[in-house]
Short mmCIF file of C-alpha atoms in Angstrom, two decimals:
data_model
loop_
_atom_site.label_atom_id
_atom_site.label_comp_id
_atom_site.label_asym_id
_atom_site.label_seq_id
_atom_site.Cartn_x
_atom_site.Cartn_y
_atom_site.Cartn_z
CA MET A 1066 0.00 0.00 0.00
CA GLU A 1067 1.28 3.45 -0.83
CA TYR A 1068 0.73 6.42 1.48
CA ASN A 1069 1.16 10.12 0.77
CA TYR A 1070 1.28 11.75 4.20
CA ASN A 1071 3.30 14.93 4.42
CA ILE A 1072 6.00 15.67 6.97
CA GLU A 1073 3.76 17.88 9.13
CA GLU A 1074 1.32 15.00 9.60
CA LEU A 1075 4.22 12.77 10.55
CA LYS A 1076 5.47 15.27 13.13
CA LYS A 1077 1.99 15.62 14.65
CA THR A 1078 1.77 11.85 14.83
CA TRP A 1079 4.87 11.73 16.98
CA ASP A 1080 3.44 14.30 19.39
CA PHE A 1081 -0.14 13.01 19.46
CA TYR A 1082 -0.22 9.27 18.96
CA ASP A 1083 -3.59 7.85 17.88
CA ASN A 1084 -4.97 4.93 15.87
CA ARG A 1085 -4.22 6.61 12.55
CA ALA A 1086 -0.59 7.03 13.63
CA LYS A 1087 0.30 3.41 12.95
CA GLU A 1088 -0.12 3.67 9.21
CA ILE A 1089 1.49 7.12 9.10
CA ILE A 1090 4.60 5.88 10.91
CA GLU A 1091 4.57 2.82 8.67
CA ASN A 1092 4.85 5.28 5.78
CA ALA A 1093 7.93 6.87 7.38
CA PHE A 1094 9.60 3.51 7.82
CA GLU A 1095 8.79 2.42 4.28
CA ILE A 1096 11.31 4.91 2.93
CA THR A 1097 14.19 3.11 4.66
CA SER A 1098 14.00 0.42 1.99
CA LYS A 1099 14.99 3.07 -0.54
CA PHE A 1100 18.22 3.77 1.28
CA ILE A 1101 19.08 0.53 3.11
CA ASP A 1102 19.00 -2.70 1.12
CA ASN A 1103 20.08 -6.13 2.35
CA GLY A 1104 23.62 -5.63 1.06
CA THR A 1105 24.03 -2.40 3.00
CA LEU A 1106 22.60 -4.02 6.11
CA GLN A 1107 25.05 -6.92 5.83
CA ARG A 1108 27.98 -4.51 5.51
CA TYR A 1109 26.74 -2.71 8.63
CA ARG A 1110 26.65 -5.99 10.57
CA GLU A 1111 30.19 -6.74 9.42
CA TYR A 1112 31.23 -3.26 10.54
CA ILE A 1113 29.79 -3.84 14.03
CA GLU A 1114 31.54 -7.20 14.29
CA LYS A 1115 34.87 -5.94 12.98
CA ASN A 1116 34.89 -2.83 15.16
CA ASN A 1117 34.06 -4.67 18.36
CA PHE A 1118 37.70 -4.50 19.41
CA GLU A 1119 38.92 -6.37 22.45
CA GLU A 1120 41.91 -4.79 24.08
CA ASN A 1121 44.18 -7.43 25.56
CA TYR A 1122 46.55 -4.96 27.17
CA PRO A 1123 46.01 -2.31 29.86
CA PHE A 1124 47.74 0.26 27.62
CA ASN A 1125 49.11 0.66 24.12
CA ILE A 1126 52.85 1.23 23.91
CA PHE A 1127 52.48 3.56 20.93
CA GLU A 1128 49.83 5.70 22.59
CA LEU A 1129 52.32 6.35 25.37
CA ILE A 1130 54.36 8.25 22.77
CA SER A 1131 51.33 9.91 21.22
CA ASP A 1132 53.26 12.99 20.16
CA ILE A 1133 54.89 11.01 17.35
CA TYR A 1134 52.66 8.08 16.37
CA TYR A 1135 50.73 10.11 13.78
CA ARG A 1136 53.85 11.00 11.83
CA GLU A 1137 54.78 9.40 8.52
CA ASN A 1138 58.22 8.26 9.71
CA PHE A 1139 56.70 6.47 12.67
CA HIS A 1140 54.48 4.27 10.49
CA SER A 1141 57.25 3.66 7.99
CA ASP A 1142 59.64 2.58 10.75
CA ILE A 1143 57.13 0.13 12.21
CA ILE A 1144 55.97 -1.27 8.85
CA ALA A 1145 59.55 -1.70 7.65
CA GLN A 1146 60.31 -3.68 10.79
CA LEU A 1147 57.19 -5.80 10.33
CA PHE A 1148 58.24 -6.64 6.76
CA LYS A 1149 61.33 -8.31 8.19
CA ASN A 1150 59.05 -11.05 9.49
CA GLU A 1151 58.68 -13.74 6.82
CA ILE A 1152 55.01 -14.46 7.58
CA ILE A 1153 54.07 -10.81 7.21
CA LEU A 1154 56.10 -10.40 4.04
CA LYS A 1155 54.56 -13.53 2.54
CA ASN A 1156 51.03 -12.19 3.10
CA PHE A 1157 52.05 -8.76 1.81
CA LEU A 1158 53.44 -10.23 -1.43
CA LYS A 1159 50.30 -12.27 -1.91
CA PHE A 1160 48.14 -9.20 -1.31
CA ILE A 1161 49.93 -7.08 -3.92
CA GLY A 1162 50.24 -9.93 -6.44
CA VAL A 1163 54.00 -10.51 -6.42
CA ASP A 1164 55.60 -13.96 -6.67
CA GLU A 1165 57.04 -14.70 -3.24
CA SER A 1166 59.62 -17.11 -4.69
CA ALA A 1167 61.57 -14.06 -5.94
CA TYR A 1168 61.99 -12.85 -2.34
CA LYS A 1169 63.52 -15.83 -0.55
CA ASN A 1170 66.55 -13.79 0.43
CA TYR A 1171 65.59 -10.17 0.91
CA GLU A 1172 66.36 -7.10 2.95
CA VAL A 1173 64.28 -4.13 3.99
CA SER A 1174 65.70 -0.61 4.07
CA ARG A 1175 64.37 2.77 5.15
CA GLU A 1176 64.94 6.04 3.31
CA GLU A 1177 67.35 4.50 0.82
CA ASN A 1178 67.57 7.23 -1.83
CA LYS A 1179 64.62 8.81 0.03
CA ILE A 1180 62.38 5.80 -0.66
CA ASP A 1181 60.13 5.26 2.37
CA ILE A 1182 60.49 1.47 2.38
CA LEU A 1183 62.47 -0.60 -0.10
CA ILE A 1184 62.16 -4.40 -0.14
CA LYS A 1185 64.91 -5.81 -2.35
CA THR A 1186 66.95 -8.80 -3.39
CA GLU A 1187 69.94 -8.90 -5.72
CA LYS A 1188 67.64 -8.70 -8.74
CA ASN A 1189 64.18 -7.54 -7.68
CA CYS A 1190 62.58 -4.85 -5.57
CA ILE A 1191 59.32 -3.44 -4.27
CA ILE A 1192 58.94 0.27 -3.55
CA VAL A 1193 56.55 1.22 -0.74
CA GLU A 1194 55.45 4.84 -0.52
CA ASN A 1195 53.69 5.58 2.76
CA LYS A 1196 50.96 8.25 2.64
CA LEU A 1197 49.05 7.25 5.78
CA ASN A 1198 49.51 10.78 7.13
CA TRP A 1199 47.97 12.32 3.96
CA ALA A 1200 51.26 13.78 2.73
CA LYS A 1201 51.10 15.26 -0.77
CA ASP A 1202 52.98 13.72 -3.66
CA MET A 1203 56.09 15.59 -4.69
CA PRO A 1204 56.68 16.31 -8.40
CA GLU A 1205 57.96 13.16 -10.12
CA GLN A 1206 58.30 11.48 -6.73
CA LEU A 1207 57.34 7.92 -7.68
CA PHE A 1208 58.96 8.26 -11.08
CA ARG A 1209 62.28 9.23 -9.47
CA TYR A 1210 62.13 6.22 -7.15
CA TYR A 1211 61.29 3.95 -10.07
CA ASN A 1212 64.10 5.35 -12.17
CA GLU A 1213 66.60 5.04 -9.28
CA CYS A 1214 65.81 1.35 -8.76
CA LYS A 1215 65.48 0.34 -12.40
CA ASN A 1216 68.26 2.32 -14.04
CA ASN A 1217 70.74 3.12 -11.27
CA LYS A 1218 70.43 0.00 -9.14
CA ASN A 1219 69.61 -2.32 -12.07
CA LEU A 1220 66.74 -3.89 -10.15
CA GLU A 1221 63.52 -5.26 -11.60
CA VAL A 1222 60.73 -3.21 -10.03
CA ASP A 1223 57.97 -5.74 -9.35
CA LYS A 1224 55.57 -3.28 -7.76
CA ILE A 1225 55.26 0.25 -6.46
CA VAL A 1226 52.90 0.14 -3.47
CA TYR A 1227 51.10 3.37 -2.57
CA LEU A 1228 49.92 2.98 1.04
CA SER A 1229 46.93 5.30 1.37
CA PRO A 1230 44.70 6.36 4.29
CA ASN A 1231 41.56 5.79 2.21
CA SER A 1232 40.41 4.83 -1.28
CA SER A 1233 40.09 8.43 -2.47
CA LYS A 1234 43.80 9.25 -2.15
CA LYS A 1235 45.69 7.92 -5.17
CA PRO A 1236 49.07 8.68 -6.75
CA GLU A 1237 49.06 12.01 -8.58
CA ASP A 1238 49.83 12.05 -12.32
CA ASN A 1239 52.79 14.39 -11.95
CA SER A 1240 54.33 11.91 -9.50
CA VAL A 1241 53.79 8.83 -11.68
CA ARG A 1242 54.88 10.18 -15.06
CA GLU A 1243 55.86 7.28 -17.40
CA ILE A 1244 55.69 4.42 -14.89
CA PRO A 1245 53.70 1.50 -16.37
CA LYS A 1246 50.26 1.52 -14.74
CA GLU A 1247 50.34 -2.19 -13.95
CA LEU A 1248 53.29 -1.65 -11.61
CA ILE A 1249 51.42 0.70 -9.28
CA LYS A 1250 49.28 -0.84 -6.56
CA THR A 1251 47.29 1.45 -4.25
CA ILE A 1252 46.30 -0.19 -0.98
CA VAL A 1253 44.39 1.29 1.96
CA GLY A 1254 45.89 1.06 5.42
CA TYR A 1255 42.60 0.56 7.23
CA ASP A 1256 39.01 1.13 6.16
CA GLY A 1257 37.05 -1.50 8.07
CA GLU A 1258 36.48 -3.49 4.89
CA ASN A 1259 38.03 -6.89 4.18
CA ASN A 1260 40.52 -5.84 1.53
CA ASP A 1261 42.87 -3.45 3.31
CA PHE A 1262 46.48 -3.73 4.56
CA TYR A 1263 45.20 -4.18 8.10
CA THR A 1264 43.04 -7.22 7.29
CA MET A 1265 44.83 -8.91 4.40
CA VAL A 1266 48.37 -8.57 5.75
CA LEU A 1267 48.69 -7.72 9.42
CA GLU A 1268 45.60 -9.28 10.97
CA LYS A 1269 45.99 -12.37 8.79
CA SER A 1270 49.64 -12.69 9.82
CA LEU A 1271 48.77 -12.36 13.49
CA LYS A 1272 46.37 -15.31 13.19
CA GLU A 1273 48.99 -17.39 11.39
CA MET A 1274 51.67 -16.68 13.98
CA ASN A 1275 49.57 -18.34 16.67
CA ASN A 1276 52.21 -17.86 19.37
CA ASN A 1277 54.80 -19.73 17.31
CA GLU A 1278 56.79 -16.57 16.66
CA PRO A 1279 58.89 -14.77 19.28
CA LYS A 1280 56.65 -12.75 21.61
CA GLU A 1281 58.25 -9.49 20.45
CA TRP A 1282 56.68 -9.92 16.99
CA LEU A 1283 53.26 -10.59 18.47
CA LEU A 1284 53.51 -7.63 20.81
CA LEU A 1285 54.64 -5.25 18.05
CA LEU A 1286 51.92 -6.42 15.69
CA GLU A 1287 49.06 -6.36 18.18
CA HIS A 1288 49.90 -2.88 19.44
CA TYR A 1289 50.42 -1.48 15.95
CA LEU A 1290 47.09 -2.83 14.69
CA LYS A 1291 45.27 -0.46 17.02
CA ILE A 1292 47.31 2.54 15.89
CA LEU A 1293 46.78 1.68 12.22
CA ARG A 1294 43.02 1.80 12.77
CA LEU A 1295 43.37 5.46 13.73
CA THR A 1296 44.79 6.41 10.33
CA GLY A 1297 41.87 5.52 8.11
CA GLU A 1298 38.18 5.67 7.61
CA THR A 1299 35.80 2.93 8.66
CA LYS A 1300 33.19 0.95 6.85
CA MET A 1301 30.63 3.15 8.58
CA ASP A 1302 32.22 6.19 6.91
CA LYS A 1303 31.65 4.56 3.54
CA LEU A 1304 28.07 3.59 4.34
CA THR A 1305 27.34 7.13 5.50
CA LYS A 1306 28.85 8.54 2.32
CA GLU A 1307 26.65 6.25 0.20
CA PHE A 1308 23.65 7.31 2.28
CA TYR A 1309 24.57 10.96 1.67
CA ASP A 1310 24.74 10.39 -2.08
CA LYS A 1311 21.28 8.83 -2.06
CA ILE A 1312 19.85 11.66 0.05
CA VAL A 1313 21.20 14.25 -2.39
CA ASN A 1314 19.40 12.46 -5.22
CA ASP A 1315 16.16 12.07 -3.27
CA GLY A 1316 16.05 15.08 -0.96
CA LYS A 1317 12.27 15.13 -0.47
CA GLU A 1318 12.55 12.12 1.85
CA TYR A 1319 15.14 13.73 4.13
CA GLU A 1320 12.66 15.13 6.66
CA LYS A 1321 11.06 11.72 7.06
CA ILE A 1322 14.47 10.26 7.79
CA GLU A 1323 15.01 13.01 10.36
CA LEU A 1324 11.75 11.96 11.97
CA ILE A 1325 12.90 8.35 12.19
CA ALA A 1326 16.14 9.54 13.78
CA THR A 1327 14.17 11.59 16.32
CA MET A 1328 11.98 8.62 17.17
CA TYR A 1329 15.05 6.44 17.58
CA ASN A 1330 16.76 9.00 19.83
CA ASP A 1331 13.64 9.13 22.02
CA LEU A 1332 13.22 5.37 22.09
CA ILE A 1333 15.00 4.77 25.41
CA LYS A 1334 12.73 7.31 27.16
CA THR A 1335 9.69 5.72 25.51
CA ARG A 1336 10.71 2.23 26.62
CA ILE A 1337 11.21 3.40 30.22
CA ASN A 1338 7.91 5.28 30.29
CA ASN A 1339 6.15 2.24 28.90
CA LEU A 1340 7.55 0.06 31.69
CA ALA A 1341 6.46 2.65 34.28
CA GLU A 1342 2.95 2.75 32.82
CA GLN A 1343 2.73 -1.03 32.62
CA PHE A 1344 4.10 -1.86 36.08
CA GLY A 1345 3.39 1.22 38.16
CA GLY A 1346 6.99 2.32 38.72
CA GLU A 1347 8.89 5.48 37.85
CA ASN A 1348 11.29 6.80 35.24
CA TYR A 1349 14.62 7.83 36.73
CA ASN A 1350 16.31 10.51 34.57
CA ASN A 1351 15.47 8.62 31.36
CA GLN A 1352 18.07 6.05 32.42
CA CYS A 1353 16.03 3.34 34.09
CA PHE A 1354 12.66 2.20 35.36
CA PHE A 1355 12.44 1.49 39.09
CA ARG A 1356 9.89 0.32 41.59
CA ASP A 1357 10.18 -0.27 45.33
CA PHE A 1358 8.66 -3.08 47.39
CA HIS A 1359 8.57 -3.71 51.13
CA SER A 1360 8.06 -6.88 53.14
CA GLU A 1361 6.90 -6.30 56.73
CA LYS A 1362 7.29 -9.99 57.39
CA ARG A 1363 10.93 -10.05 56.31
CA GLY A 1364 11.71 -6.49 57.31
CA LEU A 1365 13.19 -6.07 53.85
CA SER A 1366 12.91 -3.25 51.33
CA TYR A 1367 13.37 -4.56 47.79
CA ALA A 1368 13.76 -2.65 44.57
CA ILE A 1369 13.74 -3.42 40.87
CA ASP A 1370 15.78 -1.33 38.45
CA ILE A 1371 15.57 -1.90 34.70
CA TYR A 1372 18.33 0.02 32.96
CA ILE A 1373 17.61 0.63 29.28
CA TYR A 1374 20.29 0.75 26.57
CA ASN A 1375 20.12 0.87 22.79
CA ASP A 1376 20.75 -2.86 22.41
CA LYS A 1377 19.65 -4.36 25.72
CA SER A 1378 17.86 -4.02 29.04
CA LEU A 1379 19.37 -4.98 32.41
CA LEU A 1380 16.95 -5.94 35.18
CA PHE A 1381 18.32 -5.72 38.73
CA LEU A 1382 16.78 -7.01 41.95
CA PHE A 1383 18.41 -5.76 45.15
CA SER A 1384 18.03 -4.60 48.73
CA ARG A 1385 17.69 -0.88 49.39
CA GLU A 1386 20.02 -1.42 52.33
CA GLU A 1387 22.90 -1.23 49.86
CA GLY A 1388 22.70 2.56 50.01
CA THR A 1389 23.88 2.65 53.63
CA ALA A 1390 25.98 -0.55 53.74
CA THR A 1391 29.39 1.09 54.06
CA ASP A 1392 32.57 0.22 55.93
CA ASP A 1393 31.74 2.74 58.66
CA ASN A 1394 28.22 1.36 59.09
CA PRO A 1395 28.71 -2.32 60.05
CA LYS A 1396 25.13 -2.72 61.29
CA SER A 1397 23.71 -1.75 57.90
CA THR A 1398 26.33 -3.84 56.10
CA LYS A 1399 25.37 -6.91 58.13
CA LYS A 1400 21.68 -6.41 57.34
CA TRP A 1401 22.47 -5.88 53.64
CA GLU A 1402 24.39 -9.17 53.54
CA GLN A 1403 21.48 -10.93 55.21
CA ASP A 1404 19.04 -9.28 52.80
CA ASN A 1405 20.99 -10.69 49.85
CA LYS A 1406 20.76 -14.17 51.36
CA ASP A 1407 17.02 -13.70 51.87
CA ILE A 1408 16.59 -12.52 48.29
CA GLU A 1409 18.48 -15.54 46.97
CA ALA A 1410 16.39 -17.91 49.13
CA TRP A 1411 13.20 -16.17 47.99
CA LEU A 1412 14.18 -16.51 44.33
CA LYS A 1413 14.89 -20.22 44.80
CA LYS A 1414 11.52 -20.68 46.50
CA HIS A 1415 9.77 -19.16 43.48
CA LYS A 1416 12.05 -21.04 41.04
CA LEU A 1417 13.45 -17.80 39.69
CA ASP A 1418 17.02 -18.29 40.84
CA LYS A 1419 18.24 -19.78 37.56
CA GLU A 1420 17.08 -16.65 35.76
CA PHE A 1421 19.57 -14.38 37.55
CA LYS A 1422 23.28 -13.92 37.71
CA PHE A 1423 24.29 -14.12 41.36
CA SER A 1424 27.04 -12.48 43.33
CA VAL A 1425 30.40 -14.22 43.08
CA GLU A 1426 32.48 -14.67 46.20
CA ASP A 1427 35.27 -12.10 46.51
CA ASP A 1428 33.74 -10.03 43.71
CA SER A 1429 33.05 -6.73 45.44
CA THR A 1430 31.76 -5.11 42.25
CA TRP A 1431 28.78 -7.41 41.88
CA TRP A 1432 26.20 -6.66 44.53
CA ARG A 1433 22.89 -7.06 42.70
CA PHE A 1434 20.98 -9.90 41.09
CA MET A 1435 20.85 -9.24 37.35
CA LYS A 1436 19.15 -10.58 34.24
CA GLU A 1437 19.89 -9.32 30.72
CA PHE A 1438 17.46 -8.98 27.82
CA LYS A 1439 18.53 -8.16 24.27
CA PHE A 1440 16.66 -5.42 22.44
CA PRO A 1441 14.46 -5.71 20.48
CA GLU A 1442 14.36 -9.52 20.26
CA ASP A 1443 13.87 -10.10 24.03
CA GLU A 1444 11.53 -7.17 24.73
CA LYS A 1445 8.44 -9.38 25.09
CA ALA A 1446 10.37 -11.75 27.32
CA LEU A 1447 11.38 -8.78 29.51
CA TYR A 1448 7.76 -7.81 30.04
CA GLU A 1449 6.70 -11.38 30.76
CA PHE A 1450 9.49 -11.88 33.27
CA ALA A 1451 9.00 -8.48 34.93
CA LYS A 1452 5.26 -9.20 35.29
CA LYS A 1453 5.94 -12.57 36.91
CA LEU A 1454 8.60 -11.14 39.23
CA ILE A 1455 6.52 -8.15 40.29
CA GLU A 1456 3.46 -10.31 41.00
CA CYS A 1457 5.62 -12.43 43.30
CA LEU A 1458 7.10 -9.39 45.02
CA GLU A 1459 3.66 -7.87 45.61
CA ASN A 1460 2.67 -10.95 47.57
CA VAL A 1461 5.78 -11.20 49.77
#
């Protein structure tokens, strides 16, 4: 079905929700299919997965010297050192399409005849020009390097690699001159896609090393991977650019997209208010839903907090005594500890104990009983569980 509501009707719908609003909002959401197809959605999922970085170290050695890690020489020094590892060089040669058999005995030099990185044997060479810091090409720069290696050093130039911060930066014509086009290979340092220097060379090499290499190589590589990510754009940058191009060509839909963004930005508040309306609690600063309970029989004040995030909800059950259970208030601390035992016993009695994550001995940071629900897939389960839990608590 096709609708033709204007943007003013859509805005009014958001402020004054009624029965007619459902089909009007459906109209707003219909336009997303114009801008987000299944391919774009898959690339977004890959972006989320690839950019969910796990830091295995409490600090990054290169960030400790942050006044220099953005400079061209810094990256060239590190990359040149990495190329001295045979696994990394093998994956690099494969990535740029050079026969690795020609580089069984090789050496790597820095700034030889002003070439950033030169990988060479007695007969062959690869020129690497590092532009990760967005440096401009100098007149005849690549051509001079090519001429130096081919004519003065009598080396066969297998490839000239132009290491770029993103796909838009390419060698300039006045730098290339008469170099055969097939010899120039532009590669991106990091762009969150699957065909960059980060993924095809360094990350792949790290997986292959598998702790079989000296720990120094692993340490250097793992720490540099994070720094390399800072030099380039991400897959999200590309998706946003594609979205921009589509908006420019279909500008009349832009306000509807703004409306969707507004609704999304207000969604956490709406979810909290809905919980408060459904279960009789309150909205705390648009961060969480809460409701208090009291048992005269147990002399225990309970509370439920449901903290709402973009991708999940966290339900907590706890004793209000926690607010005064401090080191200088041992009486309250003792009661709080007993309350937690009572809560755990109560949950077991109602066969709810397996639903919660419990406190772990010696873990001072975990002092509430918690259950997690993914959003939006577990939203109905959250309501069903909260209803069951609250009904039990009301009858304590």
